[in-house]
């Protein structure tokens, strides 16, 4: 038995008390069992095999998947790790075979490779597993890692086990890193410098494409069951508890507050948000329970996922959530920038280092660090020039998808 298989077996047994409650759910149990056995007959043999972990990752590369499908005369198979990501992909991606991702045991990977017989393996971000890469390499399958990224925290953890991860990191034929900082981290962990290049973040292309297909302002307001607000409109996007702890008291203290749409990162927190609003005596409505909405009279708490981009498109300014916590590290700045909206938030944006620095340098992100800064930002008038600078920043980052497609073509032709 190889060392990775032994370690996986021990980890599975040690974590069984945590796994067991999830396995009591039939859908979770079936998903896990499918991760050991994709099929008994070949699936789309000679395919391009793409892998992503979760809903967020699948959504983040959905345009790339469509471009791969349309560019190359080969079937595409997508494997997804989480059940929610698998379900989302099955519903949302046409003409792509979607199956649960393999567990990285040697015998499981061998079965997947027999079933798929891929021409190329495209891994997203950091999905470089020991057995998976080893067996693909042995079969002569080109391995490309797209959107490669590694946070500072993850780098510190991986560096402690550099000897264990070096072999896995040395196997992919091409690494396409999101930034030069990420590239250097991968090199330190065993990636050969001639196998890695900075390719940019695919979220720039995805955001620019998405804003071209938005509903009209009237359609968005109709969806909200709201009239056009007379006040400036602020969208508080992807908020967490630490964001609301600063934003809501500032709104309560304002003599004339702007119109506000609050979109929590996790809709399951809406009840806690409502309790905080009640305590501060702030009028509000929850979208799923409101028959009509007056944005000028209270905060709208939008309690559904998947509609943030249209909401940001009608805003006069956008607050980006997660930027007051180093643990969270901010959320997607490419989307409000592609919309040409003035953006503001806290000082923590480690998840998006390249665009955050570019927006700051362009004067297109207002960084606030205290309660006075929050109050000042909320009271700002709309500034089209700031929004135009934000749009220019993300336009300059266009082209990652084309670079990834060119790398795939190179290895398919090799």
Short mmCIF file of C-alpha atoms in Angstrom, two decimals:
data_model
loop_
_atom_site.label_atom_id
_atom_site.label_comp_id
_atom_site.label_asym_id
_atom_site.label_seq_id
_atom_site.Cartn_x
_atom_site.Cartn_y
_atom_site.Cartn_z
CA UNK A 1 0.00 0.00 0.00
CA UNK A 2 1.33 3.45 -0.92
CA UNK A 3 1.78 6.10 1.75
CA UNK A 4 -1.04 8.39 0.48
CA UNK A 5 -3.52 5.50 0.54
CA UNK A 6 -2.48 4.60 4.08
CA UNK A 7 -2.81 8.21 5.26
CA UNK A 8 -6.20 8.57 3.59
CA UNK A 9 -7.44 5.40 5.26
CA UNK A 10 -6.28 6.55 8.69
CA UNK A 11 -7.78 10.01 8.15
CA UNK A 12 -11.11 8.50 7.08
CA UNK A 13 -11.27 6.32 10.20
CA UNK A 14 -10.26 9.19 12.49
CA UNK A 15 -12.88 11.46 10.94
CA UNK A 16 -15.68 8.91 10.94
CA UNK A 17 -17.49 10.53 13.90
CA UNK A 18 -17.68 13.73 11.83
CA UNK A 19 -18.65 11.92 8.61
CA UNK A 20 -21.28 9.68 10.14
CA UNK A 21 -24.08 12.26 10.68
CA UNK A 22 -23.76 13.34 7.03
CA UNK A 23 -23.85 9.75 5.84
CA UNK A 24 -27.25 9.32 7.50
CA UNK A 25 -28.64 11.56 4.74
CA UNK A 26 -29.44 9.44 1.72
CA UNK A 27 -28.33 11.97 -0.90
CA UNK A 28 -24.99 12.59 0.83
CA UNK A 29 -24.42 8.85 1.20
CA UNK A 30 -25.15 8.19 -2.49
CA UNK A 31 -22.85 11.05 -3.53
CA UNK A 32 -19.99 9.65 -1.45
CA UNK A 33 -20.45 6.12 -2.82
CA UNK A 34 -20.40 7.46 -6.39
CA UNK A 35 -17.02 9.04 -5.65
CA UNK A 36 -15.58 5.52 -5.40
CA UNK A 37 -17.11 4.17 -8.63
CA UNK A 38 -17.96 6.43 -11.59
CA UNK A 39 -19.30 3.71 -13.91
CA UNK A 40 -18.64 0.23 -15.22
CA UNK A 41 -18.35 1.35 -18.86
CA UNK A 42 -16.31 4.19 -20.43
CA UNK A 43 -17.75 7.71 -20.13
CA UNK A 44 -16.94 10.10 -22.98
CA UNK A 45 -13.61 8.38 -23.66
CA UNK A 46 -10.94 10.71 -25.04
CA UNK A 47 -12.45 13.66 -23.20
CA UNK A 48 -11.06 16.79 -21.62
CA UNK A 49 -11.46 16.13 -17.90
CA UNK A 50 -12.09 19.29 -15.85
CA UNK A 51 -12.22 19.26 -12.07
CA UNK A 52 -13.54 21.77 -9.53
CA UNK A 53 -14.51 21.48 -5.87
CA UNK A 54 -17.62 23.45 -5.00
CA UNK A 55 -20.48 25.61 -6.25
CA UNK A 56 -18.28 28.70 -6.14
CA UNK A 57 -15.50 27.10 -8.15
CA UNK A 58 -17.86 25.58 -10.72
CA UNK A 59 -19.63 28.91 -11.18
CA UNK A 60 -16.23 30.62 -11.41
CA UNK A 61 -15.14 28.47 -14.35
CA UNK A 62 -18.52 27.93 -16.02
CA UNK A 63 -17.65 30.28 -18.90
CA UNK A 64 -14.29 28.52 -19.32
CA UNK A 65 -16.04 25.14 -19.44
CA UNK A 66 -18.37 26.43 -22.17
CA UNK A 67 -15.42 27.82 -24.14
CA UNK A 68 -13.51 24.53 -23.84
CA UNK A 69 -16.60 22.65 -25.04
CA UNK A 70 -17.06 25.01 -27.99
CA UNK A 71 -13.39 25.30 -28.97
CA UNK A 72 -12.21 21.70 -29.05
CA UNK A 73 -13.81 18.81 -30.89
CA UNK A 74 -13.73 16.65 -27.78
CA UNK A 75 -16.29 15.73 -25.14
CA UNK A 76 -15.94 17.47 -21.78
CA UNK A 77 -16.39 15.75 -18.42
CA UNK A 78 -16.60 17.78 -15.22
CA UNK A 79 -15.99 16.22 -11.81
CA UNK A 80 -17.18 18.07 -8.71
CA UNK A 81 -16.32 17.31 -5.10
CA UNK A 82 -19.22 18.70 -3.05
CA UNK A 83 -22.82 17.56 -3.38
CA UNK A 84 -24.08 21.14 -3.74
CA UNK A 85 -21.54 21.86 -6.47
CA UNK A 86 -22.44 18.64 -8.26
CA UNK A 87 -26.18 19.46 -8.16
CA UNK A 88 -25.59 23.02 -9.37
CA UNK A 89 -23.42 21.83 -12.25
CA UNK A 90 -25.97 19.19 -13.31
CA UNK A 91 -28.69 21.84 -13.51
CA UNK A 92 -26.66 24.64 -15.04
CA UNK A 93 -24.14 23.22 -17.52
CA UNK A 94 -25.46 21.92 -20.81
CA UNK A 95 -23.62 19.44 -23.04
CA UNK A 96 -21.15 18.57 -20.27
CA UNK A 97 -21.10 15.22 -18.47
CA UNK A 98 -21.02 15.93 -14.71
CA UNK A 99 -20.01 13.22 -12.23
CA UNK A 100 -18.84 13.20 -8.61
CA UNK A 101 -15.10 13.68 -8.16
CA UNK A 102 -12.97 10.68 -7.23
CA UNK A 103 -11.59 9.98 -3.78
CA UNK A 104 -7.81 9.99 -4.16
CA UNK A 105 -7.23 6.28 -3.47
CA UNK A 106 -5.05 4.56 -6.07
CA UNK A 107 -7.69 2.02 -7.09
CA UNK A 108 -10.37 4.72 -7.41
CA UNK A 109 -8.24 6.95 -9.63
CA UNK A 110 -7.36 3.98 -11.83
CA UNK A 111 -11.06 3.24 -12.31
CA UNK A 112 -11.79 6.86 -13.25
CA UNK A 113 -8.91 6.94 -15.70
CA UNK A 114 -10.12 3.74 -17.34
CA UNK A 115 -13.67 5.09 -17.64
CA UNK A 116 -12.73 8.55 -18.91
CA UNK A 117 -9.50 7.85 -20.83
CA UNK A 118 -8.90 11.62 -20.90
CA UNK A 119 -6.77 13.42 -23.47
CA UNK A 120 -6.07 16.18 -20.94
CA UNK A 121 -6.72 16.83 -17.25
CA UNK A 122 -7.56 20.42 -16.27
CA UNK A 123 -7.45 21.02 -12.52
CA UNK A 124 -8.79 24.22 -10.95
CA UNK A 125 -6.90 26.34 -8.39
CA UNK A 126 -5.15 23.87 -6.04
CA UNK A 127 -6.61 20.41 -6.71
CA UNK A 128 -3.26 18.63 -7.08
CA UNK A 129 -3.73 15.24 -5.39
CA UNK A 130 -0.85 12.74 -5.05
CA UNK A 131 -2.39 9.59 -6.58
CA UNK A 132 -4.39 11.50 -9.15
CA UNK A 133 -1.37 13.35 -10.55
CA UNK A 134 0.92 10.30 -10.28
CA UNK A 135 -1.37 7.95 -12.21
CA UNK A 136 -2.27 10.56 -14.83
CA UNK A 137 1.43 11.23 -15.36
CA UNK A 138 2.13 7.51 -15.71
CA UNK A 139 -0.48 7.30 -18.50
CA UNK A 140 1.07 10.26 -20.31
CA UNK A 141 -1.95 12.50 -19.77
CA UNK A 142 -1.09 16.23 -19.87
CA UNK A 143 -2.04 17.96 -16.60
CA UNK A 144 -2.81 21.69 -16.61
CA UNK A 145 -3.60 23.62 -13.41
CA UNK A 146 -5.68 26.72 -14.18
CA UNK A 147 -6.39 29.68 -11.88
CA UNK A 148 -3.66 28.45 -9.53
CA UNK A 149 -3.75 30.29 -6.23
CA UNK A 150 -2.44 29.81 -2.72
CA UNK A 151 -3.19 32.15 0.16
CA UNK A 152 -0.48 33.15 2.61
CA UNK A 153 -2.06 30.96 5.29
CA UNK A 154 -2.23 27.94 3.01
CA UNK A 155 1.38 28.51 1.95
CA UNK A 156 2.54 28.43 5.55
CA UNK A 157 0.73 25.13 6.09
CA UNK A 158 2.01 23.53 2.90
CA UNK A 159 5.56 24.68 3.59
CA UNK A 160 5.63 22.60 6.79
CA UNK A 161 5.04 19.49 4.66
CA UNK A 162 7.11 20.54 1.66
CA UNK A 163 8.71 17.11 1.36
CA UNK A 164 5.32 15.42 1.09
CA UNK A 165 3.78 17.81 -1.46
CA UNK A 166 6.84 18.41 -3.66
CA UNK A 167 6.23 15.33 -5.84
CA UNK A 168 2.58 16.20 -6.47
CA UNK A 169 3.42 19.81 -7.32
CA UNK A 170 6.17 18.76 -9.72
CA UNK A 171 3.92 16.58 -11.90
CA UNK A 172 1.57 18.99 -13.73
CA UNK A 173 2.90 19.99 -17.14
CA UNK A 174 1.64 23.57 -16.86
CA UNK A 175 0.63 25.86 -14.02
CA UNK A 176 -1.33 29.02 -14.83
CA UNK A 177 -1.12 31.21 -11.73
CA UNK A 178 -3.44 34.08 -10.92
CA UNK A 179 -0.60 36.37 -9.78
CA UNK A 180 3.18 36.62 -9.44
CA UNK A 181 2.88 36.21 -5.65
CA UNK A 182 1.06 32.90 -6.08
CA UNK A 183 3.59 31.81 -8.71
CA UNK A 184 6.49 32.34 -6.32
CA UNK A 185 4.78 30.31 -3.60
CA UNK A 186 4.27 27.38 -5.94
CA UNK A 187 7.90 27.52 -7.08
CA UNK A 188 9.03 27.34 -3.44
CA UNK A 189 6.90 24.21 -3.02
CA UNK A 190 8.45 22.33 -5.93
CA UNK A 191 6.95 23.64 -9.18
CA UNK A 192 9.64 24.04 -11.84
CA UNK A 193 9.89 27.72 -12.90
CA UNK A 194 9.66 26.75 -16.58
CA UNK A 195 6.29 25.06 -15.95
CA UNK A 196 4.51 28.03 -14.38
CA UNK A 197 3.40 31.40 -15.69
CA UNK A 198 1.17 34.23 -14.54
CA UNK A 199 -2.11 33.96 -16.43
CA UNK A 200 -4.40 36.29 -14.47
CA UNK A 201 -7.72 35.68 -12.79
CA UNK A 202 -10.50 34.23 -14.91
CA UNK A 203 -13.00 36.17 -12.77
CA UNK A 204 -12.15 39.29 -14.78
CA UNK A 205 -13.33 37.69 -18.04
CA UNK A 206 -16.32 36.14 -16.32
CA UNK A 207 -17.42 39.44 -14.77
CA UNK A 208 -17.06 41.35 -18.04
CA UNK A 209 -19.10 38.70 -19.86
CA UNK A 210 -21.78 38.56 -17.16
CA UNK A 211 -22.49 42.30 -17.16
CA UNK A 212 -23.34 42.12 -20.87
CA UNK A 213 -26.37 39.92 -20.14
CA UNK A 214 -28.09 41.62 -17.23
CA UNK A 215 -31.80 42.39 -16.98
CA UNK A 216 -32.81 46.02 -17.39
CA UNK A 217 -33.14 48.37 -14.43
CA UNK A 218 -36.92 48.25 -14.71
CA UNK A 219 -36.85 44.43 -14.71
CA UNK A 220 -34.64 44.37 -11.62
CA UNK A 221 -36.90 46.78 -9.75
CA UNK A 222 -39.91 44.71 -10.78
CA UNK A 223 -38.17 41.61 -9.42
CA UNK A 224 -37.67 43.47 -6.14
CA UNK A 225 -41.30 44.63 -6.19
CA UNK A 226 -39.92 48.14 -5.64
CA UNK A 227 -40.27 51.62 -7.08
CA UNK A 228 -37.26 53.63 -8.26
CA UNK A 229 -35.71 55.08 -5.09
CA UNK A 230 -35.41 58.84 -4.77
CA UNK A 231 -32.35 58.50 -2.53
CA UNK A 232 -28.90 57.26 -3.60
CA UNK A 233 -28.85 53.45 -3.49
CA UNK A 234 -26.11 51.52 -1.66
CA UNK A 235 -25.79 47.74 -2.02
CA UNK A 236 -24.10 46.09 0.94
CA UNK A 237 -22.90 42.93 -0.79
CA UNK A 238 -21.88 39.55 0.65
CA UNK A 239 -21.96 40.81 4.22
CA UNK A 240 -20.86 38.95 7.34
CA UNK A 241 -21.60 39.61 10.98
CA UNK A 242 -18.49 41.77 11.41
CA UNK A 243 -19.58 43.95 8.47
CA UNK A 244 -23.10 44.47 9.80
CA UNK A 245 -21.69 45.29 13.24
CA UNK A 246 -20.12 48.39 11.66
CA UNK A 247 -22.59 49.22 8.90
CA UNK A 248 -25.92 49.05 10.69
CA UNK A 249 -25.07 51.29 13.69
CA UNK A 250 -23.66 53.83 11.23
CA UNK A 251 -26.91 53.76 9.26
CA UNK A 252 -28.93 54.12 12.46
CA UNK A 253 -26.93 57.23 13.41
CA UNK A 254 -27.41 59.00 10.06
CA UNK A 255 -30.03 61.78 10.04
CA UNK A 256 -30.88 60.91 6.43
CA UNK A 257 -29.78 57.43 5.42
CA UNK A 258 -29.43 56.30 1.78
CA UNK A 259 -31.58 53.59 0.27
CA UNK A 260 -29.97 50.28 1.17
CA UNK A 261 -30.13 46.71 -0.11
CA UNK A 262 -28.32 44.32 2.21
CA UNK A 263 -27.30 40.98 0.69
CA UNK A 264 -25.77 38.64 3.30
CA UNK A 265 -23.16 36.16 2.16
CA UNK A 266 -25.16 33.40 3.85
CA UNK A 267 -28.95 33.81 3.65
CA UNK A 268 -29.32 31.54 6.67
CA UNK A 269 -28.19 34.48 8.80
CA UNK A 270 -31.21 36.63 7.91
CA UNK A 271 -32.99 36.02 11.23
CA UNK A 272 -29.95 37.27 13.17
CA UNK A 273 -29.70 40.31 10.89
CA UNK A 274 -33.37 41.12 11.47
CA UNK A 275 -32.88 40.95 15.24
CA UNK A 276 -30.00 43.41 14.98
CA UNK A 277 -32.08 45.77 12.81
CA UNK A 278 -34.93 45.63 15.31
CA UNK A 279 -32.59 46.38 18.18
CA UNK A 280 -31.28 49.44 16.34
CA UNK A 281 -34.85 50.49 15.48
CA UNK A 282 -34.03 50.48 11.76
CA UNK A 283 -37.03 49.89 9.45
CA UNK A 284 -36.53 46.98 7.09
CA UNK A 285 -38.20 44.43 4.85
CA UNK A 286 -37.15 40.90 3.95
CA UNK A 287 -37.51 40.36 0.22
CA UNK A 288 -39.06 36.87 0.34
CA UNK A 289 -41.79 38.10 2.72
CA UNK A 290 -42.54 41.51 1.19
CA UNK A 291 -45.38 42.06 -1.28
CA UNK A 292 -44.11 45.56 -2.04
CA UNK A 293 -40.85 47.33 -1.18
CA UNK A 294 -40.19 51.02 -0.58
CA UNK A 295 -36.42 51.44 -0.75
CA UNK A 296 -36.67 55.03 0.50
CA UNK A 297 -38.30 53.99 3.79
CA UNK A 298 -36.15 51.11 5.02
CA UNK A 299 -33.40 48.57 4.42
CA UNK A 300 -34.23 45.70 2.08
CA UNK A 301 -32.67 42.43 3.25
CA UNK A 302 -32.35 40.29 0.13
CA UNK A 303 -32.46 36.67 1.28
CA UNK A 304 -31.76 34.70 -1.88
CA UNK A 305 -28.54 33.71 -3.64
CA UNK A 306 -27.69 34.15 -7.31
CA UNK A 307 -29.00 37.69 -7.91
CA UNK A 308 -26.25 39.87 -6.47
CA UNK A 309 -24.84 41.07 -9.80
CA UNK A 310 -28.16 42.56 -11.01
CA UNK A 311 -28.64 44.24 -7.62
CA UNK A 312 -25.17 45.80 -7.77
CA UNK A 313 -25.89 47.01 -11.30
CA UNK A 314 -28.59 49.43 -10.07
CA UNK A 315 -26.51 50.72 -7.14
CA UNK A 316 -24.91 54.13 -6.88
CA UNK A 317 -22.15 52.54 -4.81
CA UNK A 318 -21.22 49.05 -3.60
CA UNK A 319 -19.82 47.96 -0.26
CA UNK A 320 -17.86 44.71 -0.51
CA UNK A 321 -18.39 42.36 2.42
CA UNK A 322 -15.77 40.28 4.17
CA UNK A 323 -13.28 43.13 4.02
CA UNK A 324 -13.30 43.81 7.77
CA UNK A 325 -12.03 40.32 8.63
CA UNK A 326 -8.55 38.92 7.83
CA UNK A 327 -10.08 35.46 8.21
CA UNK A 328 -12.62 36.14 5.43
CA UNK A 329 -10.33 38.20 3.20
CA UNK A 330 -13.02 39.86 1.10
CA UNK A 331 -15.15 38.73 -1.81
CA UNK A 332 -15.35 39.21 -5.58
CA UNK A 333 -14.27 42.74 -6.50
CA UNK A 334 -14.25 42.00 -10.22
CA UNK A 335 -18.04 42.14 -10.53
CA UNK A 336 -18.72 45.64 -9.13
CA UNK A 337 -15.64 46.89 -10.98
CA UNK A 338 -16.93 45.44 -14.28
CA UNK A 339 -20.23 47.21 -13.61
CA UNK A 340 -18.35 50.52 -13.26
CA UNK A 341 -19.59 51.10 -9.72
CA UNK A 342 -17.75 53.03 -7.00
CA UNK A 343 -16.57 50.41 -4.48
CA UNK A 344 -15.65 50.72 -0.84
CA UNK A 345 -14.96 48.47 2.10
CA UNK A 346 -12.49 47.51 4.76
CA UNK A 347 -8.74 46.82 4.50
CA UNK A 348 -8.89 43.01 4.27
CA UNK A 349 -8.96 41.69 0.70
CA UNK A 350 -6.36 38.92 0.64
CA UNK A 351 -8.63 36.68 -1.48
CA UNK A 352 -8.31 39.15 -4.36
CA UNK A 353 -4.84 40.70 -4.02
CA UNK A 354 -4.27 41.70 -7.65
CA UNK A 355 -7.49 43.59 -8.34
CA UNK A 356 -7.64 45.12 -4.87
CA UNK A 357 -4.18 46.63 -5.33
CA UNK A 358 -5.06 47.80 -8.84
CA UNK A 359 -8.31 49.40 -7.68
CA UNK A 360 -6.55 51.13 -4.79
CA UNK A 361 -3.82 52.43 -7.10
CA UNK A 362 -6.45 53.72 -9.53
CA UNK A 363 -8.41 55.47 -6.79
CA UNK A 364 -11.35 53.17 -7.50
CA UNK A 365 -11.65 51.52 -4.07
CA UNK A 366 -12.29 53.60 -0.96
CA UNK A 367 -10.73 51.83 2.01
CA UNK A 368 -12.28 52.55 5.41
CA UNK A 369 -10.81 51.40 8.68
CA UNK A 370 -13.04 52.85 11.40
CA UNK A 371 -16.62 53.85 12.19
CA UNK A 372 -16.09 57.42 11.00
CA UNK A 373 -14.89 56.09 7.65
CA UNK A 374 -17.96 53.87 7.34
CA UNK A 375 -20.29 56.78 8.05
CA UNK A 376 -18.46 58.96 5.54
CA UNK A 377 -18.61 56.33 2.83
CA UNK A 378 -22.33 55.73 3.35
CA UNK A 379 -22.98 59.45 2.89
CA UNK A 380 -21.00 59.73 -0.37
CA UNK A 381 -22.72 61.02 -3.47
CA UNK A 382 -22.55 58.95 -6.66
CA UNK A 383 -19.26 59.43 -8.51
CA UNK A 384 -19.31 58.19 -12.13
CA UNK A 385 -15.60 59.00 -12.56
CA UNK A 386 -14.65 56.57 -9.79
CA UNK A 387 -16.83 53.89 -11.37
CA UNK A 388 -15.20 54.47 -14.75
CA UNK A 389 -11.75 53.96 -13.21
CA UNK A 390 -12.95 50.69 -11.65
CA UNK A 391 -14.22 49.49 -15.04
CA UNK A 392 -10.90 50.40 -16.68
CA UNK A 393 -9.01 48.33 -14.09
CA UNK A 394 -10.95 45.15 -14.83
CA UNK A 395 -10.85 45.77 -18.59
CA UNK A 396 -7.04 45.80 -18.37
CA UNK A 397 -7.18 42.32 -16.81
CA UNK A 398 -9.16 40.77 -19.65
CA UNK A 399 -7.75 37.76 -21.51
CA UNK A 400 -7.18 34.97 -18.97
CA UNK A 401 -9.66 32.61 -20.64
CA UNK A 402 -7.91 32.95 -23.99
CA UNK A 403 -4.54 32.21 -22.39
CA UNK A 404 -5.91 29.06 -20.71
CA UNK A 405 -7.44 27.87 -24.00
CA UNK A 406 -4.11 28.42 -25.77
CA UNK A 407 -2.32 26.32 -23.14
CA UNK A 408 -4.89 23.53 -23.48
CA UNK A 409 -4.46 23.55 -27.26
CA UNK A 410 -0.68 23.39 -26.89
CA UNK A 411 -0.84 20.22 -24.81
CA UNK A 412 -3.53 18.58 -26.91
CA UNK A 413 -1.31 19.05 -29.95
CA UNK A 414 1.86 17.84 -28.24
#
